[in-house]
Short mmCIF file of C-alpha atoms in Angstrom, two decimals:
data_model
loop_
_atom_site.label_atom_id
_atom_site.label_comp_id
_atom_site.label_asym_id
_atom_site.label_seq_id
_atom_site.Cartn_x
_atom_site.Cartn_y
_atom_site.Cartn_z
CA MET A 670 -48.42 -47.46 -140.71
CA PRO A 671 -47.42 -47.28 -144.40
CA PRO A 672 -48.57 -44.13 -146.18
CA LYS A 673 -51.39 -44.39 -148.71
CA ALA A 674 -49.24 -42.99 -151.51
CA LEU A 675 -46.19 -45.23 -151.43
CA PHE A 676 -44.27 -44.23 -154.53
CA PRO A 677 -43.87 -41.46 -157.12
CA PRO A 678 -45.20 -42.09 -160.67
CA ARG A 679 -44.05 -45.50 -161.90
CA CYS A 680 -41.72 -45.65 -164.84
CA LEU A 681 -40.05 -47.86 -167.42
CA THR A 682 -36.78 -46.82 -169.04
CA SER A 683 -36.30 -46.26 -172.75
CA THR A 684 -32.99 -48.13 -172.53
CA SER A 685 -34.88 -51.27 -171.58
CA ALA A 686 -36.44 -51.36 -175.04
CA PRO A 687 -34.51 -54.41 -176.31
CA LEU A 688 -35.73 -56.37 -173.28
CA LEU A 689 -39.40 -55.53 -173.52
CA ARG A 690 -41.98 -58.20 -174.02
CA ARG A 691 -45.71 -57.82 -174.23
CA SER A 692 -47.80 -60.13 -172.08
CA ILE A 693 -51.58 -60.07 -172.14
CA TRP A 694 -53.91 -60.67 -169.22
CA ARG A 695 -57.39 -61.19 -170.66
CA GLN A 696 -59.52 -59.40 -168.11
CA PRO A 697 -61.55 -56.16 -168.34
CA ALA A 698 -59.30 -53.17 -167.96
CA ALA A 699 -61.31 -51.92 -165.01
CA SER A 700 -60.50 -55.12 -163.11
CA VAL A 701 -56.93 -53.99 -162.46
CA PRO A 702 -56.42 -50.31 -161.64
CA SER A 703 -53.30 -48.91 -163.29
CA SER A 704 -52.18 -47.61 -159.89
CA VAL A 705 -51.88 -51.19 -158.66
CA LEU A 706 -50.12 -52.49 -161.76
CA THR A 707 -47.61 -49.68 -161.89
CA ARG A 708 -46.83 -49.90 -158.19
CA ILE A 709 -45.77 -53.51 -158.69
CA LEU A 710 -43.85 -52.59 -161.83
CA HIS A 711 -41.73 -50.31 -159.66
CA THR A 712 -40.50 -53.06 -157.33
CA SER A 713 -37.10 -53.47 -159.03
CA ARG A 714 -33.88 -53.23 -157.07
CA PRO A 715 -31.21 -50.67 -158.10
CA THR A 716 -28.54 -51.56 -160.67
CA PRO A 717 -25.92 -49.37 -162.35
CA SER A 718 -27.91 -48.91 -165.56
CA ARG A 719 -30.06 -45.71 -165.56
CA ASN A 720 -31.61 -43.36 -168.08
CA TYR A 721 -34.62 -41.12 -168.59
CA ALA A 722 -37.80 -43.06 -168.18
CA ILE A 723 -41.10 -43.13 -169.96
CA GLY A 724 -44.36 -42.79 -168.01
CA VAL A 725 -46.64 -45.79 -168.16
CA ALA A 726 -49.99 -44.03 -167.89
CA GLY A 727 -52.61 -45.92 -169.84
CA LEU A 728 -51.00 -49.38 -169.52
CA LEU A 729 -54.42 -50.95 -169.33
CA ALA A 730 -55.77 -49.44 -172.53
CA GLY A 731 -57.93 -51.87 -174.46
CA GLY A 732 -58.42 -54.24 -171.54
CA ALA A 733 -54.91 -55.68 -171.71
CA ALA A 734 -52.10 -55.19 -169.25
CA VAL A 735 -48.71 -54.56 -170.82
CA ALA A 736 -45.87 -55.96 -168.76
CA TYR A 737 -42.22 -56.61 -169.49
CA THR A 738 -39.82 -59.51 -169.12
CA THR A 739 -36.26 -60.15 -170.19
CA GLN A 740 -37.08 -61.50 -173.64
CA LYS A 741 -36.55 -59.47 -176.83
CA VAL A 742 -39.75 -59.60 -178.85
CA PHE A 743 -40.11 -56.18 -180.49
CA GLU A 744 -38.23 -52.90 -180.46
CA TRP A 745 -38.97 -49.67 -178.63
CA PRO A 746 -40.92 -47.90 -181.42
CA ASP A 747 -43.47 -50.75 -181.45
CA PHE A 748 -43.89 -50.68 -177.69
CA LYS A 749 -44.07 -46.89 -177.62
CA ASN A 750 -47.15 -46.98 -179.84
CA LEU A 751 -48.98 -49.10 -177.25
CA LEU A 752 -48.85 -46.32 -174.66
CA PRO A 753 -51.46 -43.60 -175.15
CA ASN A 754 -49.75 -41.17 -172.77
CA ILE A 755 -45.98 -40.73 -172.66
CA GLU A 756 -44.10 -38.29 -170.48
CA LYS A 757 -40.65 -37.94 -168.97
CA CYS A 758 -40.21 -38.65 -165.30
CA GLU A 759 -37.45 -39.42 -162.83
CA PRO A 760 -34.61 -41.81 -163.78
CA PHE A 761 -35.46 -45.41 -162.96
CA PRO A 762 -33.03 -48.33 -162.47
CA ILE A 763 -33.16 -51.26 -164.85
CA PRO A 764 -32.65 -54.71 -163.32
CA HIS A 765 -30.08 -57.01 -164.88
CA PRO A 766 -31.57 -59.84 -166.95
CA PRO A 767 -32.16 -62.78 -164.60
CA THR A 768 -30.52 -66.16 -164.90
CA PRO A 769 -32.92 -69.13 -165.13
CA HIS A 770 -32.99 -69.59 -161.34
CA HIS A 771 -32.63 -65.91 -160.42
CA PHE A 772 -35.65 -64.06 -159.08
CA SER A 773 -36.64 -61.09 -161.23
CA HIS A 774 -38.53 -58.19 -159.69
CA GLN A 775 -40.18 -57.47 -163.00
CA LEU A 776 -43.86 -58.16 -163.28
CA VAL A 777 -45.13 -60.98 -165.44
CA ILE A 778 -48.86 -61.06 -166.12
CA GLU A 779 -50.07 -64.58 -166.71
CA ASN A 780 -49.38 -65.77 -170.24
CA ASP A 781 -48.89 -69.52 -169.96
CA ASP A 782 -46.44 -71.23 -172.29
CA PRO A 783 -46.59 -75.06 -172.06
CA SER A 784 -43.12 -75.30 -173.61
CA LEU A 785 -41.54 -73.77 -170.51
CA PRO A 786 -40.48 -75.77 -167.44
CA MET A 787 -43.20 -76.07 -164.81
CA ARG A 788 -41.31 -73.89 -162.35
CA GLN A 789 -41.42 -70.96 -164.78
CA ARG A 790 -45.07 -71.51 -165.61
CA MET A 791 -46.01 -71.53 -161.91
CA GLU A 792 -44.03 -68.35 -161.36
CA ARG A 793 -45.84 -66.58 -164.20
CA PHE A 794 -49.19 -67.70 -162.89
CA ILE A 795 -48.77 -66.59 -159.28
CA ARG A 796 -47.31 -63.24 -160.30
CA GLY A 797 -50.43 -62.48 -162.31
CA GLN A 798 -52.81 -63.75 -159.64
CA GLN A 799 -51.17 -61.63 -156.95
CA LEU A 800 -51.99 -58.57 -159.02
CA VAL A 801 -55.58 -59.65 -159.59
CA ILE A 802 -56.18 -60.34 -155.88
CA ILE A 803 -54.71 -57.15 -154.42
CA SER A 804 -56.65 -55.14 -157.00
CA ALA A 805 -59.91 -56.74 -155.87
CA LEU A 806 -59.12 -56.21 -152.19
CA GLU A 807 -58.17 -52.58 -152.67
CA SER A 808 -61.48 -52.01 -154.43
CA LEU A 809 -63.24 -53.16 -151.24
CA GLU A 810 -61.37 -50.48 -149.30
CA GLY A 811 -62.67 -47.82 -151.68
CA ALA A 812 -61.00 -45.22 -153.87
CA GLU A 813 -59.72 -43.22 -150.89
CA GLY A 814 -59.03 -46.27 -148.73
CA GLN A 815 -55.81 -47.81 -147.55
CA LYS A 816 -53.50 -49.30 -150.20
CA PHE A 817 -51.17 -52.28 -150.16
CA TYR A 818 -47.59 -51.72 -149.10
CA ILE A 819 -45.56 -53.50 -151.79
CA ASP A 820 -42.28 -54.93 -150.54
CA SER A 821 -39.95 -56.65 -153.00
CA TRP A 822 -37.16 -58.75 -151.51
CA THR A 823 -34.37 -61.15 -152.45
CA ARG A 824 -32.20 -63.81 -150.81
CA PRO A 825 -28.80 -62.70 -152.12
CA SER A 826 -26.79 -65.50 -150.50
CA HIS A 827 -29.29 -68.27 -151.14
CA GLY A 828 -31.31 -67.69 -154.30
CA GLY A 829 -34.69 -66.31 -155.25
CA GLY A 830 -36.95 -63.76 -153.65
CA GLY A 831 -40.51 -62.57 -153.56
CA ILE A 832 -43.03 -59.76 -153.38
CA SER A 833 -44.93 -59.21 -150.14
CA CYS A 834 -48.04 -57.03 -150.38
CA VAL A 835 -49.50 -56.01 -147.02
CA LEU A 836 -52.41 -53.70 -146.20
CA GLN A 837 -52.86 -52.60 -142.58
CA ASP A 838 -55.44 -50.57 -140.69
CA GLY A 839 -57.88 -50.35 -143.57
CA LYS A 840 -61.60 -49.70 -143.47
CA VAL A 841 -62.41 -53.34 -144.27
CA PHE A 842 -59.22 -55.20 -143.39
CA GLU A 843 -57.28 -54.72 -140.20
CA LYS A 844 -54.50 -56.66 -141.91
CA ALA A 845 -54.31 -58.31 -145.31
CA GLY A 846 -51.25 -59.98 -146.78
CA VAL A 847 -50.83 -61.39 -150.30
CA ASN A 848 -47.33 -62.78 -150.83
CA ILE A 849 -45.51 -64.61 -153.58
CA SER A 850 -42.16 -66.30 -153.20
CA ILE A 851 -39.97 -67.90 -155.84
CA VAL A 852 -36.97 -69.34 -154.04
CA ASN A 853 -34.25 -71.90 -154.68
CA GLY A 854 -31.22 -73.11 -152.80
CA THR A 855 -30.38 -76.04 -150.56
CA LEU A 856 -32.26 -77.45 -147.62
CA PRO A 857 -30.25 -78.37 -144.52
CA PRO A 858 -30.56 -81.94 -143.16
CA ALA A 859 -32.90 -80.88 -140.34
CA ALA A 860 -35.37 -79.36 -142.81
CA VAL A 861 -35.18 -82.40 -145.09
CA LYS A 862 -35.81 -84.75 -142.18
CA ALA A 863 -38.83 -82.76 -141.05
CA MET A 864 -40.26 -82.63 -144.57
CA ARG A 865 -39.79 -86.32 -145.32
CA ALA A 866 -42.44 -87.22 -142.74
CA ASP A 867 -45.06 -85.53 -144.93
CA HIS A 868 -43.47 -85.85 -148.39
CA LYS A 869 -42.74 -89.45 -149.23
CA SER A 870 -41.45 -88.50 -152.69
CA LEU A 871 -38.38 -86.79 -151.26
CA PRO A 872 -35.26 -88.69 -152.37
CA ASP A 873 -33.55 -90.77 -149.69
CA THR A 874 -30.06 -89.81 -150.75
CA LEU A 875 -28.91 -86.24 -150.32
CA THR A 876 -26.26 -84.47 -152.30
CA LYS A 877 -22.71 -84.91 -151.11
CA GLU A 878 -22.25 -81.19 -150.51
CA HIS A 879 -22.73 -80.90 -146.73
CA GLY A 880 -25.66 -83.32 -146.96
CA HIS A 881 -27.95 -80.56 -148.23
CA LEU A 882 -30.74 -81.01 -150.78
CA PRO A 883 -31.16 -78.58 -153.73
CA PHE A 884 -34.75 -77.33 -154.10
CA PHE A 885 -37.01 -74.88 -155.89
CA ALA A 886 -40.32 -73.58 -154.53
CA ALA A 887 -42.86 -71.11 -155.92
CA GLY A 888 -46.10 -70.20 -154.21
CA LEU A 889 -48.73 -67.61 -153.43
CA SER A 890 -49.98 -67.21 -149.86
CA LEU A 891 -52.59 -64.88 -148.45
CA VAL A 892 -54.27 -64.25 -145.12
CA LEU A 893 -57.00 -61.64 -144.68
CA HIS A 894 -58.13 -60.44 -141.24
CA PRO A 895 -61.20 -58.16 -141.51
CA ASN A 896 -62.04 -55.51 -138.92
CA ASN A 897 -65.67 -56.54 -138.51
CA PRO A 898 -66.07 -59.67 -136.32
CA MET A 899 -68.97 -60.72 -138.55
CA ALA A 900 -66.61 -61.02 -141.54
CA PRO A 901 -64.46 -64.16 -141.54
CA THR A 902 -60.70 -64.46 -141.75
CA VAL A 903 -59.53 -66.44 -144.78
CA HIS A 904 -56.30 -68.20 -145.68
CA LEU A 905 -55.02 -69.48 -149.03
CA ASN A 906 -51.82 -71.05 -150.27
CA TYR A 907 -50.95 -72.76 -153.54
CA ARG A 908 -47.41 -73.88 -154.28
CA TYR A 909 -45.13 -75.94 -156.49
CA PHE A 910 -42.01 -77.66 -155.17
CA GLU A 911 -39.07 -79.42 -156.81
CA THR A 912 -35.93 -81.12 -155.60
CA GLU A 913 -32.89 -81.57 -157.82
CA ASN A 914 -30.42 -84.32 -158.61
CA PRO A 915 -26.70 -83.50 -158.47
CA ASP A 916 -26.75 -82.88 -162.24
CA GLY A 917 -29.53 -80.28 -161.92
CA SER A 918 -32.34 -82.45 -163.26
CA VAL A 919 -35.63 -82.74 -161.37
CA ALA A 920 -35.50 -85.46 -158.71
CA SER A 921 -39.03 -85.05 -157.36
CA TRP A 922 -41.89 -82.57 -157.69
CA TRP A 923 -45.32 -81.94 -156.25
CA PHE A 924 -48.12 -79.40 -155.88
CA GLY A 925 -49.72 -78.42 -152.61
CA GLY A 926 -52.17 -75.92 -151.27
CA GLY A 927 -55.70 -75.13 -150.29
CA THR A 928 -57.90 -72.48 -148.72
CA ASP A 929 -59.93 -72.33 -145.52
CA LEU A 930 -62.40 -69.99 -143.82
CA THR A 931 -62.17 -68.92 -140.16
CA PRO A 932 -65.24 -67.03 -138.93
CA SER A 933 -65.69 -65.66 -135.42
CA TYR A 934 -69.48 -65.85 -135.86
CA LEU A 935 -71.20 -68.55 -137.83
CA PHE A 936 -73.35 -67.74 -140.85
CA PRO A 937 -74.15 -71.15 -142.36
CA GLU A 938 -74.95 -69.63 -145.74
CA ASP A 939 -71.44 -68.17 -145.90
CA ALA A 940 -69.84 -71.53 -145.18
CA ARG A 941 -72.02 -73.18 -147.83
CA HIS A 942 -71.10 -70.55 -150.41
CA PHE A 943 -67.38 -70.83 -149.67
CA HIS A 944 -67.37 -74.64 -149.80
CA GLY A 945 -69.71 -74.78 -152.78
CA THR A 946 -67.46 -72.54 -154.87
CA ILE A 947 -64.39 -74.60 -154.01
CA LYS A 948 -66.23 -77.86 -154.71
CA GLU A 949 -67.26 -76.61 -158.13
CA ALA A 950 -63.60 -75.90 -158.98
CA CYS A 951 -62.53 -79.33 -157.71
CA ASP A 952 -65.29 -81.22 -159.52
CA LYS A 953 -64.11 -79.91 -162.88
CA HIS A 954 -61.01 -82.08 -162.46
CA ASP A 955 -61.91 -85.00 -160.20
CA PRO A 956 -65.11 -85.61 -158.19
CA THR A 957 -63.06 -87.25 -155.44
CA TYR A 958 -60.93 -84.15 -154.87
CA TYR A 959 -63.34 -82.08 -152.79
CA PRO A 960 -64.44 -84.74 -150.25
CA THR A 961 -60.86 -85.99 -149.91
CA PHE A 962 -59.26 -82.58 -149.55
CA LYS A 963 -62.07 -81.26 -147.33
CA LYS A 964 -61.46 -84.08 -144.87
CA TRP A 965 -57.72 -83.44 -145.09
CA CYS A 966 -58.34 -79.76 -144.33
CA ASP A 967 -60.42 -80.53 -141.23
CA LYS A 968 -57.64 -82.80 -139.99
CA TYR A 969 -54.76 -80.45 -140.83
CA PHE A 970 -56.23 -77.24 -139.35
CA TYR A 971 -56.93 -78.88 -136.00
CA ILE A 972 -55.56 -77.46 -132.73
CA PRO A 973 -54.89 -80.53 -130.55
CA HIS A 974 -54.32 -78.69 -127.28
CA ARG A 975 -57.68 -76.89 -127.72
CA GLN A 976 -59.46 -79.91 -129.22
CA GLU A 977 -61.04 -77.76 -131.91
CA CYS A 978 -60.54 -76.83 -135.56
CA ARG A 979 -59.17 -73.44 -136.52
CA GLY A 980 -62.23 -72.65 -138.65
CA VAL A 981 -64.98 -74.14 -140.79
CA GLY A 982 -62.51 -75.65 -143.23
CA GLY A 983 -62.15 -75.68 -146.97
CA ILE A 984 -59.65 -77.86 -148.82
CA PHE A 985 -56.06 -78.84 -148.18
CA PHE A 986 -53.70 -81.10 -150.13
CA ASP A 987 -49.99 -81.70 -150.29
CA ASP A 988 -47.46 -83.91 -152.06
CA LEU A 989 -49.82 -84.06 -155.03
CA ASP A 990 -47.93 -85.82 -157.83
CA THR A 991 -50.18 -88.77 -158.71
CA LYS A 992 -51.33 -87.43 -162.08
CA ASP A 993 -49.81 -85.81 -165.12
CA PRO A 994 -48.24 -82.48 -164.07
CA GLU A 995 -50.22 -80.67 -166.76
CA GLU A 996 -53.50 -81.84 -165.25
CA LEU A 997 -52.41 -80.99 -161.72
CA PHE A 998 -51.24 -77.53 -162.75
CA SER A 999 -54.63 -76.94 -164.38
CA PHE A 1000 -56.32 -78.01 -161.16
CA VAL A 1001 -54.22 -75.63 -159.04
CA ARG A 1002 -54.96 -72.78 -161.43
CA GLU A 1003 -58.69 -73.50 -161.22
CA CYS A 1004 -58.62 -73.47 -157.42
CA LEU A 1005 -56.65 -70.26 -157.10
CA LYS A 1006 -58.88 -68.46 -159.58
CA ALA A 1007 -61.92 -69.59 -157.56
CA PHE A 1008 -60.74 -67.71 -154.48
CA LEU A 1009 -62.21 -64.28 -155.17
CA PRO A 1010 -65.67 -65.65 -156.10
CA SER A 1011 -65.62 -67.78 -152.95
CA TYR A 1012 -64.71 -64.99 -150.51
CA VAL A 1013 -65.46 -61.49 -151.80
CA PRO A 1014 -69.29 -61.91 -151.78
CA ILE A 1015 -69.06 -62.97 -148.12
CA VAL A 1016 -66.97 -60.04 -146.95
CA LYS A 1017 -69.16 -57.60 -148.91
CA LYS A 1018 -72.20 -58.86 -146.98
CA ARG A 1019 -70.53 -58.69 -143.56
CA MET A 1020 -68.03 -55.82 -143.61
CA ASN A 1021 -70.57 -53.10 -142.66
CA MET A 1022 -72.67 -55.07 -140.18
CA SER A 1023 -73.10 -53.64 -136.69
CA PHE A 1024 -71.40 -55.36 -133.76
CA THR A 1025 -70.93 -54.92 -130.02
CA LYS A 1026 -67.86 -54.48 -127.87
CA GLU A 1027 -68.32 -58.02 -126.58
CA GLN A 1028 -68.44 -59.42 -130.11
CA LYS A 1029 -65.18 -57.64 -130.95
CA GLU A 1030 -63.62 -59.18 -127.85
CA TRP A 1031 -64.71 -62.65 -128.99
CA GLN A 1032 -63.07 -62.02 -132.36
CA GLN A 1033 -59.84 -61.21 -130.52
CA VAL A 1034 -60.03 -64.47 -128.57
CA ARG A 1035 -60.57 -66.44 -131.78
CA ARG A 1036 -57.60 -64.69 -133.38
CA GLY A 1037 -55.53 -65.92 -130.44
CA ARG A 1038 -56.42 -69.47 -131.50
CA TYR A 1039 -55.34 -68.59 -135.04
CA VAL A 1040 -51.94 -67.49 -133.75
CA GLU A 1041 -51.56 -70.66 -131.69
CA PHE A 1042 -52.09 -72.89 -134.71
CA ASN A 1043 -49.81 -70.93 -137.01
CA LEU A 1044 -46.89 -70.77 -134.60
CA VAL A 1045 -47.16 -74.25 -133.12
CA TYR A 1046 -48.48 -76.55 -135.86
CA ASP A 1047 -48.41 -74.98 -139.31
CA ARG A 1048 -45.93 -76.80 -141.55
CA GLY A 1049 -45.51 -73.84 -143.88
CA THR A 1050 -44.41 -71.62 -141.01
CA GLN A 1051 -42.02 -74.27 -139.74
CA PHE A 1052 -40.55 -74.85 -143.22
CA GLY A 1053 -40.04 -71.13 -143.70
CA LEU A 1054 -38.29 -70.68 -140.39
CA ARG A 1055 -35.98 -73.63 -141.12
CA THR A 1056 -35.03 -72.39 -144.59
CA PRO A 1057 -31.67 -70.59 -144.78
CA GLY A 1058 -32.06 -66.88 -145.52
CA ALA A 1059 -35.74 -66.97 -144.53
CA ARG A 1060 -37.70 -63.70 -144.78
CA ILE A 1061 -39.23 -63.60 -141.31
CA GLU A 1062 -41.54 -60.63 -141.98
CA SER A 1063 -43.12 -62.47 -144.91
CA ILE A 1064 -43.39 -65.77 -143.04
CA LEU A 1065 -45.19 -64.15 -140.11
CA MET A 1066 -47.40 -62.05 -142.36
CA SER A 1067 -50.27 -64.42 -141.53
CA LEU A 1068 -50.51 -63.25 -137.92
CA PRO A 1069 -53.27 -60.74 -137.09
CA ARG A 1070 -52.50 -57.21 -135.94
CA THR A 1071 -54.34 -57.82 -132.66
CA ALA A 1072 -55.34 -60.86 -130.62
CA GLU A 1073 -56.19 -61.73 -127.01
CA TRP A 1074 -55.73 -64.56 -124.55
CA ARG A 1075 -58.20 -64.52 -121.67
CA TYR A 1076 -57.68 -66.83 -118.74
CA MET A 1077 -60.26 -69.64 -118.53
CA HIS A 1078 -62.52 -67.99 -121.10
CA GLU A 1079 -65.74 -69.89 -121.83
CA PRO A 1080 -68.71 -68.61 -123.86
CA LYS A 1081 -72.18 -68.57 -122.31
CA VAL A 1082 -74.27 -71.66 -122.94
CA GLY A 1083 -76.60 -71.16 -125.88
CA SER A 1084 -74.84 -68.02 -127.09
CA ARG A 1085 -73.69 -67.43 -130.66
CA GLU A 1086 -70.14 -67.86 -129.43
CA ALA A 1087 -71.01 -71.27 -127.98
CA VAL A 1088 -72.64 -72.30 -131.26
CA MET A 1089 -69.48 -71.34 -133.14
CA LEU A 1090 -67.32 -73.32 -130.74
CA GLU A 1091 -69.52 -76.40 -131.10
CA VAL A 1092 -69.09 -76.37 -134.88
CA LEU A 1093 -65.31 -76.05 -134.47
CA LYS A 1094 -65.27 -79.15 -132.28
CA LYS A 1095 -67.39 -81.20 -134.73
CA PRO A 1096 -66.67 -80.41 -138.39
CA VAL A 1097 -69.75 -80.03 -140.62
CA GLU A 1098 -70.37 -81.21 -144.18
CA TRP A 1099 -71.42 -77.91 -145.71
CA VAL A 1100 -72.26 -79.10 -149.23
#
């Protein structure tokens, strides 16, 4: 189990001054504890360049997070004045400036720039949202509760990397994972063939180099498994994907994603709240989105060999490229930002409810169904496992810490468990 205090005080180096850039996240300062921000700031890999570092206490002063990227905007004296508390601490490695397709372990708080390529804008967005989400989840665990283990990784031989944030054995969450990945490279023929069945926009002709297809993908994925069987599991993923022509230009692109709720015990008001919040986000962009993507979700998260859905649904879409990319990016941003309002009120209501040993056992059985879907049918899992240099720990982050498979298990007729199973076999229109 990861320790609660993962790192020493987080630092930035004075020698990184020419590379500093200020990026503002317009949220109340209290929304993002400095402990969370600075832990992510410390996820850089070692490089030869070192020097004395400057403490970053008070980064959130004035309600704005100060982050840094590899763009020279102002010099060290200007940045120094932004920090209310400055102290020397241990030497800290400075990462080399990234190339356009190279994953940087530096934090970028969302500061959208429409002049940038879409891949860079999506990367900025998901980096900021990862911070917002883990901050909110840690607040549920309480000041003395378990913290996220922050694991920064790269694909040295293939391109890109990511940041996996995982909390285990908490008061509220048995396991919670919030991952981002920004990867590029080439897809082998087997992966391209498997993807083409679901992505008609993939080019028919592959590059001549070993028949592989150059690609770029950026996305945020999360799965939260609460301890209390009355609190539902939730999944979310939003992503942007590109393929490239031999000259490096974009050959095809699309957005995909969605979110869905998986309760062990049914509270209809929770399902209505979850779906209602998502529908509101969808309706701001297209009134046909929610009914279309809700139906798609019910169909996608179906377990054929059990003849039941994984949960009570949500929305799911893929290969979305039918509108202007600016509009679709705005839609994806709206949906991802709707996640916390859709889920946190539910888990707050349920996380301290009483439950029996038998109800905990039913939760374990339902988690077994969750594992079955993810390992047998989920396209994201299959794509990850087929991708060269795949990060297996991050791909399998979605699996619960515990689950059970009981031989010939059937709930009692008329029980709450039977009611839940009936809803999973016949999807409901919640709003």
